[in-house]
GROMACS .gro file of C-alpha atoms in nm:
model
  329
    1UNK     CA    1   0.026   0.004   0.003
    2UNK     CA    2   0.166   0.360  -0.071
    3UNK     CA    3   0.246   0.599   0.196
    4UNK     CA    4   0.239   0.950   0.159
    5UNK     CA    5   0.645   0.964   0.088
    6UNK     CA    6   0.542   0.783  -0.238
    7UNK     CA    7   0.216   0.989  -0.294
    8UNK     CA    8   0.461   1.307  -0.225
    9UNK     CA    9   0.731   1.158  -0.474
   10UNK     CA   10   0.457   1.085  -0.710
   11UNK     CA   11   0.332   1.424  -0.771
   12UNK     CA   12   0.700   1.548  -0.771
   13UNK     CA   13   0.775   1.331  -1.018
   14UNK     CA   14   0.527   1.497  -1.179
   15UNK     CA   15   0.646   1.828  -1.146
   16UNK     CA   16   0.880   1.797  -1.294
   17UNK     CA   17   0.809   1.667  -1.568
   18UNK     CA   18   0.576   1.934  -1.670
   19UNK     CA   19   0.912   2.212  -1.618
   20UNK     CA   20   1.110   1.945  -1.844
   21UNK     CA   21   1.128   2.070  -2.146
   22UNK     CA   22   1.467   1.943  -2.238
   23UNK     CA   23   1.323   1.604  -2.235
   24UNK     CA   24   1.396   1.394  -2.579
   25UNK     CA   25   1.070   1.242  -2.662
   26UNK     CA   26   0.690   1.337  -2.708
   27UNK     CA   27   0.773   1.454  -2.330
   28UNK     CA   28   0.460   1.593  -2.101
   29UNK     CA   29   0.587   1.912  -2.067
   30UNK     CA   30   0.412   2.229  -2.117
   31UNK     CA   31   0.556   2.324  -2.393
   32UNK     CA   32   0.479   1.958  -2.592
   33UNK     CA   33   0.254   1.849  -2.844
   34UNK     CA   34   0.028   1.735  -2.677
   35UNK     CA   35  -0.010   1.991  -2.407
   36UNK     CA   36  -0.078   2.188  -2.694
   37UNK     CA   37  -0.338   1.957  -2.837
   38UNK     CA   38  -0.492   1.984  -2.476
   39UNK     CA   39  -0.499   2.358  -2.491
   40UNK     CA   40  -0.533   2.489  -2.813
   41UNK     CA   41  -0.889   2.649  -2.751
   42UNK     CA   42  -0.729   2.810  -2.439
   43UNK     CA   43  -0.500   2.954  -2.638
   44UNK     CA   44  -0.704   3.111  -2.890
   45UNK     CA   45  -0.908   3.266  -2.594
   46UNK     CA   46  -0.582   3.449  -2.441
   47UNK     CA   47  -0.510   3.556  -2.767
   48UNK     CA   48  -0.789   3.702  -2.859
   49UNK     CA   49  -0.760   3.885  -2.510
   50UNK     CA   50  -0.448   3.976  -2.553
   51UNK     CA   51  -0.492   4.115  -2.885
   52UNK     CA   52  -0.832   4.259  -2.752
   53UNK     CA   53  -0.657   4.494  -2.443
   54UNK     CA   54  -0.358   4.633  -2.668
   55UNK     CA   55  -0.686   4.760  -2.909
   56UNK     CA   56  -0.837   4.882  -2.631
   57UNK     CA   57  -0.530   5.105  -2.502
   58UNK     CA   58  -0.466   5.230  -2.839
   59UNK     CA   59  -0.832   5.320  -2.820
   60UNK     CA   60  -0.819   5.503  -2.513
   61UNK     CA   61  -0.509   5.704  -2.630
   62UNK     CA   62  -0.693   5.817  -2.928
   63UNK     CA   63  -0.982   5.908  -2.760
   64UNK     CA   64  -0.735   6.133  -2.482
   65UNK     CA   65  -0.535   6.266  -2.800
   66UNK     CA   66  -0.878   6.372  -2.945
   67UNK     CA   67  -0.971   6.560  -2.594
   68UNK     CA   68  -0.627   6.761  -2.597
   69UNK     CA   69  -0.699   6.877  -2.953
   70UNK     CA   70  -1.038   7.018  -2.849
   71UNK     CA   71  -0.957   7.184  -2.520
   72UNK     CA   72  -0.672   7.309  -2.734
   73UNK     CA   73  -0.898   7.533  -2.993
   74UNK     CA   74  -1.068   7.881  -2.935
   75UNK     CA   75  -1.410   7.737  -2.942
   76UNK     CA   76  -1.418   7.350  -2.860
   77UNK     CA   77  -1.698   7.126  -2.992
   78UNK     CA   78  -1.856   6.863  -2.752
   79UNK     CA   79  -1.623   6.542  -2.825
   80UNK     CA   80  -1.879   6.365  -2.986
   81UNK     CA   81  -1.822   6.548  -3.233
   82UNK     CA   82  -1.516   6.472  -3.300
   83UNK     CA   83  -1.392   6.229  -3.579
   84UNK     CA   84  -1.113   6.120  -3.411
   85UNK     CA   85  -1.342   6.062  -3.065
   86UNK     CA   86  -1.577   5.796  -3.272
   87UNK     CA   87  -1.261   5.688  -3.385
   88UNK     CA   88  -1.132   5.567  -3.101
   89UNK     CA   89  -1.498   5.485  -2.974
   90UNK     CA   90  -1.487   5.252  -3.280
   91UNK     CA   91  -1.148   5.032  -3.206
   92UNK     CA   92  -1.291   4.977  -2.828
   93UNK     CA   93  -1.578   4.784  -2.983
   94UNK     CA   94  -1.338   4.578  -3.180
   95UNK     CA   95  -1.078   4.554  -2.867
   96UNK     CA   96  -1.419   4.447  -2.664
   97UNK     CA   97  -1.550   4.237  -2.892
   98UNK     CA   98  -1.205   4.042  -2.892
   99UNK     CA   99  -1.254   3.985  -2.492
  100UNK     CA  100  -1.606   3.867  -2.599
  101UNK     CA  101  -1.468   3.592  -2.772
  102UNK     CA  102  -1.204   3.552  -2.550
  103UNK     CA  103  -1.445   3.419  -2.276
  104UNK     CA  104  -1.624   3.196  -2.484
  105UNK     CA  105  -1.306   3.003  -2.563
  106UNK     CA  106  -1.131   3.031  -2.165
  107UNK     CA  107  -1.215   3.008  -1.808
  108UNK     CA  108  -1.277   3.387  -1.658
  109UNK     CA  109  -0.971   3.330  -1.389
  110UNK     CA  110  -0.765   3.337  -1.744
  111UNK     CA  111  -0.912   3.561  -1.921
  112UNK     CA  112  -0.953   3.845  -1.672
  113UNK     CA  113  -0.603   3.878  -1.549
  114UNK     CA  114  -0.468   3.966  -1.894
  115UNK     CA  115  -0.629   4.334  -1.835
  116UNK     CA  116  -0.222   4.398  -1.747
  117UNK     CA  117  -0.184   4.394  -2.124
  118UNK     CA  118  -0.369   4.741  -2.136
  119UNK     CA  119  -0.231   4.901  -1.849
  120UNK     CA  120   0.148   4.814  -2.054
  121UNK     CA  121  -0.012   4.912  -2.383
  122UNK     CA  122  -0.132   5.228  -2.250
  123UNK     CA  123   0.168   5.376  -2.084
  124UNK     CA  124   0.430   5.283  -2.378
  125UNK     CA  125   0.156   5.451  -2.621
  126UNK     CA  126   0.101   5.727  -2.398
  127UNK     CA  127   0.486   5.765  -2.349
  128UNK     CA  128   0.607   5.791  -2.688
  129UNK     CA  129   0.264   6.005  -2.823
  130UNK     CA  130   0.144   6.180  -2.589
  131UNK     CA  131   0.476   6.290  -2.415
  132UNK     CA  132   0.273   6.196  -2.057
  133UNK     CA  133   0.591   6.100  -1.766
  134UNK     CA  134   0.659   5.729  -1.742
  135UNK     CA  135   0.791   5.743  -1.331
  136UNK     CA  136   0.970   5.503  -1.197
  137UNK     CA  137   0.634   5.380  -0.947
  138UNK     CA  138   0.489   5.334  -1.309
  139UNK     CA  139   0.760   5.070  -1.412
  140UNK     CA  140   0.730   4.935  -1.096
  141UNK     CA  141   0.376   4.874  -1.089
  142UNK     CA  142   0.394   4.754  -1.487
  143UNK     CA  143   0.671   4.494  -1.375
  144UNK     CA  144   0.456   4.361  -1.085
  145UNK     CA  145   0.156   4.325  -1.310
  146UNK     CA  146   0.307   4.080  -1.515
  147UNK     CA  147   0.430   3.894  -1.208
  148UNK     CA  148   0.080   3.851  -1.101
  149UNK     CA  149  -0.100   3.770  -1.406
  150UNK     CA  150   0.191   3.517  -1.465
  151UNK     CA  151   0.093   3.403  -1.170
  152UNK     CA  152  -0.286   3.400  -1.179
  153UNK     CA  153  -0.296   3.237  -1.532
  154UNK     CA  154  -0.017   2.958  -1.435
  155UNK     CA  155  -0.186   2.838  -1.125
  156UNK     CA  156  -0.556   2.913  -1.241
  157UNK     CA  157  -0.803   2.606  -1.236
  158UNK     CA  158  -0.751   2.476  -1.579
  159UNK     CA  159  -1.086   2.374  -1.645
  160UNK     CA  160  -1.362   2.491  -1.842
  161UNK     CA  161  -1.675   2.489  -1.701
  162UNK     CA  162  -2.006   2.441  -2.000
  163UNK     CA  163  -2.249   2.719  -1.936
  164UNK     CA  164  -2.627   2.636  -1.986
  165UNK     CA  165  -2.891   2.861  -1.969
  166UNK     CA  166  -2.985   2.658  -1.685
  167UNK     CA  167  -2.686   2.722  -1.480
  168UNK     CA  168  -2.676   3.140  -1.538
  169UNK     CA  169  -3.062   3.114  -1.377
  170UNK     CA  170  -2.867   2.875  -1.081
  171UNK     CA  171  -2.608   3.113  -0.998
  172UNK     CA  172  -2.869   3.458  -1.066
  173UNK     CA  173  -3.073   3.356  -0.843
  174UNK     CA  174  -2.790   3.273  -0.616
  175UNK     CA  175  -2.797   3.449  -0.221
  176UNK     CA  176  -2.410   3.532  -0.296
  177UNK     CA  177  -2.486   3.708  -0.604
  178UNK     CA  178  -2.830   3.878  -0.486
  179UNK     CA  179  -2.623   3.991  -0.177
  180UNK     CA  180  -2.301   4.155  -0.408
  181UNK     CA  181  -2.537   4.279  -0.674
  182UNK     CA  182  -2.762   4.472  -0.419
  183UNK     CA  183  -2.397   4.571  -0.262
  184UNK     CA  184  -2.295   4.664  -0.538
  185UNK     CA  185  -2.632   4.947  -0.661
  186UNK     CA  186  -2.667   5.055  -0.287
  187UNK     CA  187  -2.257   5.193  -0.370
  188UNK     CA  188  -2.305   5.260  -0.743
  189UNK     CA  189  -2.631   5.487  -0.619
  190UNK     CA  190  -2.415   5.662  -0.391
  191UNK     CA  191  -2.122   5.745  -0.564
  192UNK     CA  192  -2.385   5.823  -0.875
  193UNK     CA  193  -2.517   6.119  -0.620
  194UNK     CA  194  -2.210   6.243  -0.566
  195UNK     CA  195  -2.098   6.249  -0.925
  196UNK     CA  196  -2.406   6.405  -1.042
  197UNK     CA  197  -2.592   6.617  -0.755
  198UNK     CA  198  -2.242   6.715  -0.562
  199UNK     CA  199  -1.977   6.732  -0.888
  200UNK     CA  200  -1.752   6.532  -0.699
  201UNK     CA  201  -1.543   6.439  -1.066
  202UNK     CA  202  -1.243   6.222  -0.879
  203UNK     CA  203  -1.081   5.990  -1.064
  204UNK     CA  204  -1.164   5.750  -0.792
  205UNK     CA  205  -1.481   5.816  -0.795
  206UNK     CA  206  -1.558   5.792  -1.161
  207UNK     CA  207  -1.315   5.451  -1.217
  208UNK     CA  208  -1.534   5.290  -0.902
  209UNK     CA  209  -1.866   5.378  -1.135
  210UNK     CA  210  -1.696   5.191  -1.377
  211UNK     CA  211  -1.565   4.921  -1.179
  212UNK     CA  212  -1.866   4.849  -1.038
  213UNK     CA  213  -1.982   4.799  -1.360
  214UNK     CA  214  -1.742   4.648  -1.470
  215UNK     CA  215  -1.802   4.361  -1.247
  216UNK     CA  216  -2.095   4.276  -1.401
  217UNK     CA  217  -2.035   4.339  -1.741
  218UNK     CA  218  -1.773   4.048  -1.669
  219UNK     CA  219  -2.042   3.775  -1.568
  220UNK     CA  220  -2.280   3.912  -1.794
  221UNK     CA  221  -2.029   3.845  -2.138
  222UNK     CA  222  -1.944   3.513  -1.984
  223UNK     CA  223  -2.302   3.419  -1.958
  224UNK     CA  224  -2.405   3.487  -2.316
  225UNK     CA  225  -2.009   3.362  -2.459
  226UNK     CA  226  -2.123   3.055  -2.306
  227UNK     CA  227  -2.448   3.017  -2.335
  228UNK     CA  228  -2.361   3.106  -2.735
  229UNK     CA  229  -2.067   2.824  -2.740
  230UNK     CA  230  -2.357   2.584  -2.586
  231UNK     CA  231  -2.592   2.641  -2.848
  232UNK     CA  232  -2.309   2.574  -3.123
  233UNK     CA  233  -2.176   2.258  -2.925
  234UNK     CA  234  -2.494   2.109  -2.751
  235UNK     CA  235  -2.840   2.258  -2.701
  236UNK     CA  236  -2.986   2.583  -2.817
  237UNK     CA  237  -2.973   2.842  -2.554
  238UNK     CA  238  -3.093   3.128  -2.673
  239UNK     CA  239  -3.491   3.045  -2.625
  240UNK     CA  240  -3.427   3.099  -2.288
  241UNK     CA  241  -3.498   3.395  -2.095
  242UNK     CA  242  -3.202   3.443  -1.882
  243UNK     CA  243  -2.994   3.473  -2.178
  244UNK     CA  244  -3.192   3.844  -2.337
  245UNK     CA  245  -3.144   3.946  -1.951
  246UNK     CA  246  -2.795   3.869  -1.986
  247UNK     CA  247  -2.752   4.072  -2.293
  248UNK     CA  248  -2.960   4.326  -2.182
  249UNK     CA  249  -2.725   4.390  -1.879
  250UNK     CA  250  -2.410   4.351  -2.122
  251UNK     CA  251  -2.488   4.645  -2.339
  252UNK     CA  252  -2.640   4.850  -2.077
  253UNK     CA  253  -2.313   4.795  -1.827
  254UNK     CA  254  -2.037   4.835  -2.116
  255UNK     CA  255  -2.249   5.194  -2.265
  256UNK     CA  256  -2.244   5.355  -1.956
  257UNK     CA  257  -1.886   5.198  -1.821
  258UNK     CA  258  -1.771   5.375  -2.182
  259UNK     CA  259  -1.929   5.739  -2.076
  260UNK     CA  260  -1.760   5.745  -1.650
  261UNK     CA  261  -1.421   5.559  -1.851
  262UNK     CA  262  -1.374   5.865  -2.096
  263UNK     CA  263  -1.517   6.139  -1.829
  264UNK     CA  264  -1.169   6.029  -1.652
  265UNK     CA  265  -0.946   6.036  -1.983
  266UNK     CA  266  -1.060   6.374  -2.036
  267UNK     CA  267  -0.966   6.448  -1.667
  268UNK     CA  268  -0.672   6.279  -1.606
  269UNK     CA  269  -0.347   6.151  -1.745
  270UNK     CA  270  -0.344   5.810  -1.932
  271UNK     CA  271  -0.072   5.682  -1.708
  272UNK     CA  272  -0.285   5.702  -1.466
  273UNK     CA  273  -0.660   5.638  -1.563
  274UNK     CA  274  -0.579   5.274  -1.684
  275UNK     CA  275  -0.384   5.125  -1.397
  276UNK     CA  276  -0.663   5.277  -1.124
  277UNK     CA  277  -0.909   5.169  -1.371
  278UNK     CA  278  -0.708   4.781  -1.391
  279UNK     CA  279  -0.693   4.766  -1.024
  280UNK     CA  280  -1.003   4.877  -0.981
  281UNK     CA  281  -1.141   4.605  -1.149
  282UNK     CA  282  -0.954   4.324  -0.988
  283UNK     CA  283  -1.022   4.390  -0.693
  284UNK     CA  284  -1.426   4.401  -0.813
  285UNK     CA  285  -1.320   4.071  -1.000
  286UNK     CA  286  -1.218   3.909  -0.681
  287UNK     CA  287  -1.467   4.032  -0.455
  288UNK     CA  288  -1.722   3.882  -0.677
  289UNK     CA  289  -1.489   3.515  -0.694
  290UNK     CA  290  -1.507   3.533  -0.272
  291UNK     CA  291  -1.890   3.516  -0.312
  292UNK     CA  292  -1.913   3.275  -0.568
  293UNK     CA  293  -1.673   3.029  -0.360
  294UNK     CA  294  -1.918   3.035  -0.040
  295UNK     CA  295  -2.000   2.675  -0.010
  296UNK     CA  296  -2.294   2.688   0.254
  297UNK     CA  297  -2.657   2.760   0.131
  298UNK     CA  298  -2.588   2.690  -0.181
  299UNK     CA  299  -2.964   2.663  -0.323
  300UNK     CA  300  -3.084   2.939  -0.473
  301UNK     CA  301  -3.277   3.202  -0.276
  302UNK     CA  302  -3.563   3.255  -0.541
  303UNK     CA  303  -3.686   2.948  -0.693
  304UNK     CA  304  -3.807   2.966  -1.035
  305UNK     CA  305  -3.841   2.583  -1.065
  306UNK     CA  306  -3.817   2.454  -1.395
  307UNK     CA  307  -3.844   2.746  -1.592
  308UNK     CA  308  -3.897   2.587  -1.985
  309UNK     CA  309  -3.794   2.787  -2.307
  310UNK     CA  310  -4.054   2.942  -2.545
  311UNK     CA  311  -4.002   2.635  -2.759
  312UNK     CA  312  -4.044   2.361  -2.474
  313UNK     CA  313  -4.343   2.605  -2.415
  314UNK     CA  314  -4.447   2.577  -2.697
  315UNK     CA  315  -4.437   2.264  -2.796
  316UNK     CA  316  -4.631   2.155  -2.473
  317UNK     CA  317  -4.931   2.384  -2.552
  318UNK     CA  318  -4.980   2.255  -2.889
  319UNK     CA  319  -5.003   1.920  -2.739
  320UNK     CA  320  -5.244   2.025  -2.512
  321UNK     CA  321  -5.435   2.188  -2.776
  322UNK     CA  322  -5.395   1.818  -2.976
  323UNK     CA  323  -5.555   1.629  -2.717
  324UNK     CA  324  -5.860   1.889  -2.657
  325UNK     CA  325  -5.928   1.891  -3.001
  326UNK     CA  326  -5.915   1.513  -3.010
  327UNK     CA  327  -6.138   1.443  -2.745
  328UNK     CA  328  -6.403   1.713  -2.843
  329UNK     CA  329  -6.405   1.480  -3.196
   0.00000   0.00000   0.00000
């Protein structure tokens, strides 16, 4: 019978194989052909996320440049009448589309940390083209961001969960998610009151609003992309009402995110806005992740029972109508 020592030795042997890239033969390392075949879908998601975040960093700097140009005019026009600003918005839409697709190919724990690519890309672009200052603390922060991203991506669970409408519905009415959403709405309303009524436009207020909306965006994007992927590989999920609820949440949160993020880039340097936004977004994502990890009271707080999709509803209805027609003949 194998003892604890044998189990530990086997674990160390497996770990050594994972890092033994130089061993001849097929190998079991992370660069082997078998590893690539197992993870090529995740690699596609990572590539889409990296490209998407780099495009987003370009779009933010283009929007910042448009604000600087308008500020130099004697009679500045509204920013939404600037062609350059709309070009930045279009690029942002392209980048977010890449992120949306990435969530369909890889888990959140793998895609979300790659947002640091926008921090690095924005720092390089803003210093090179906008002539913003780059401090030693910025370089240190970028290095730490890369180190943290490597640790998160390398040690995150390599598991992709099939997301169906039933799964989304179950977690949507769970008490953990309901508590998180209620607290988020309260905080959002307080900050929005300070921003609108009190005229407080501090970067912390603006980017906290963005982060709160971004956490909902991540949830809804993962749900929508997961249900679309499930529809393509298994059963159609687009007939469930929960799909359209999450789709509306995704669009609304994205639109208001752009509004507050644009206000922040207008008032503050890009080298400040992008890193702070990444930190706030990551913090909100961590809090959401901790809420989802609570293992107690796993039953849904609201019991919807077995909610049928539109197709099941009408099929059941037509069956009943046919039976009633036969009965009265």
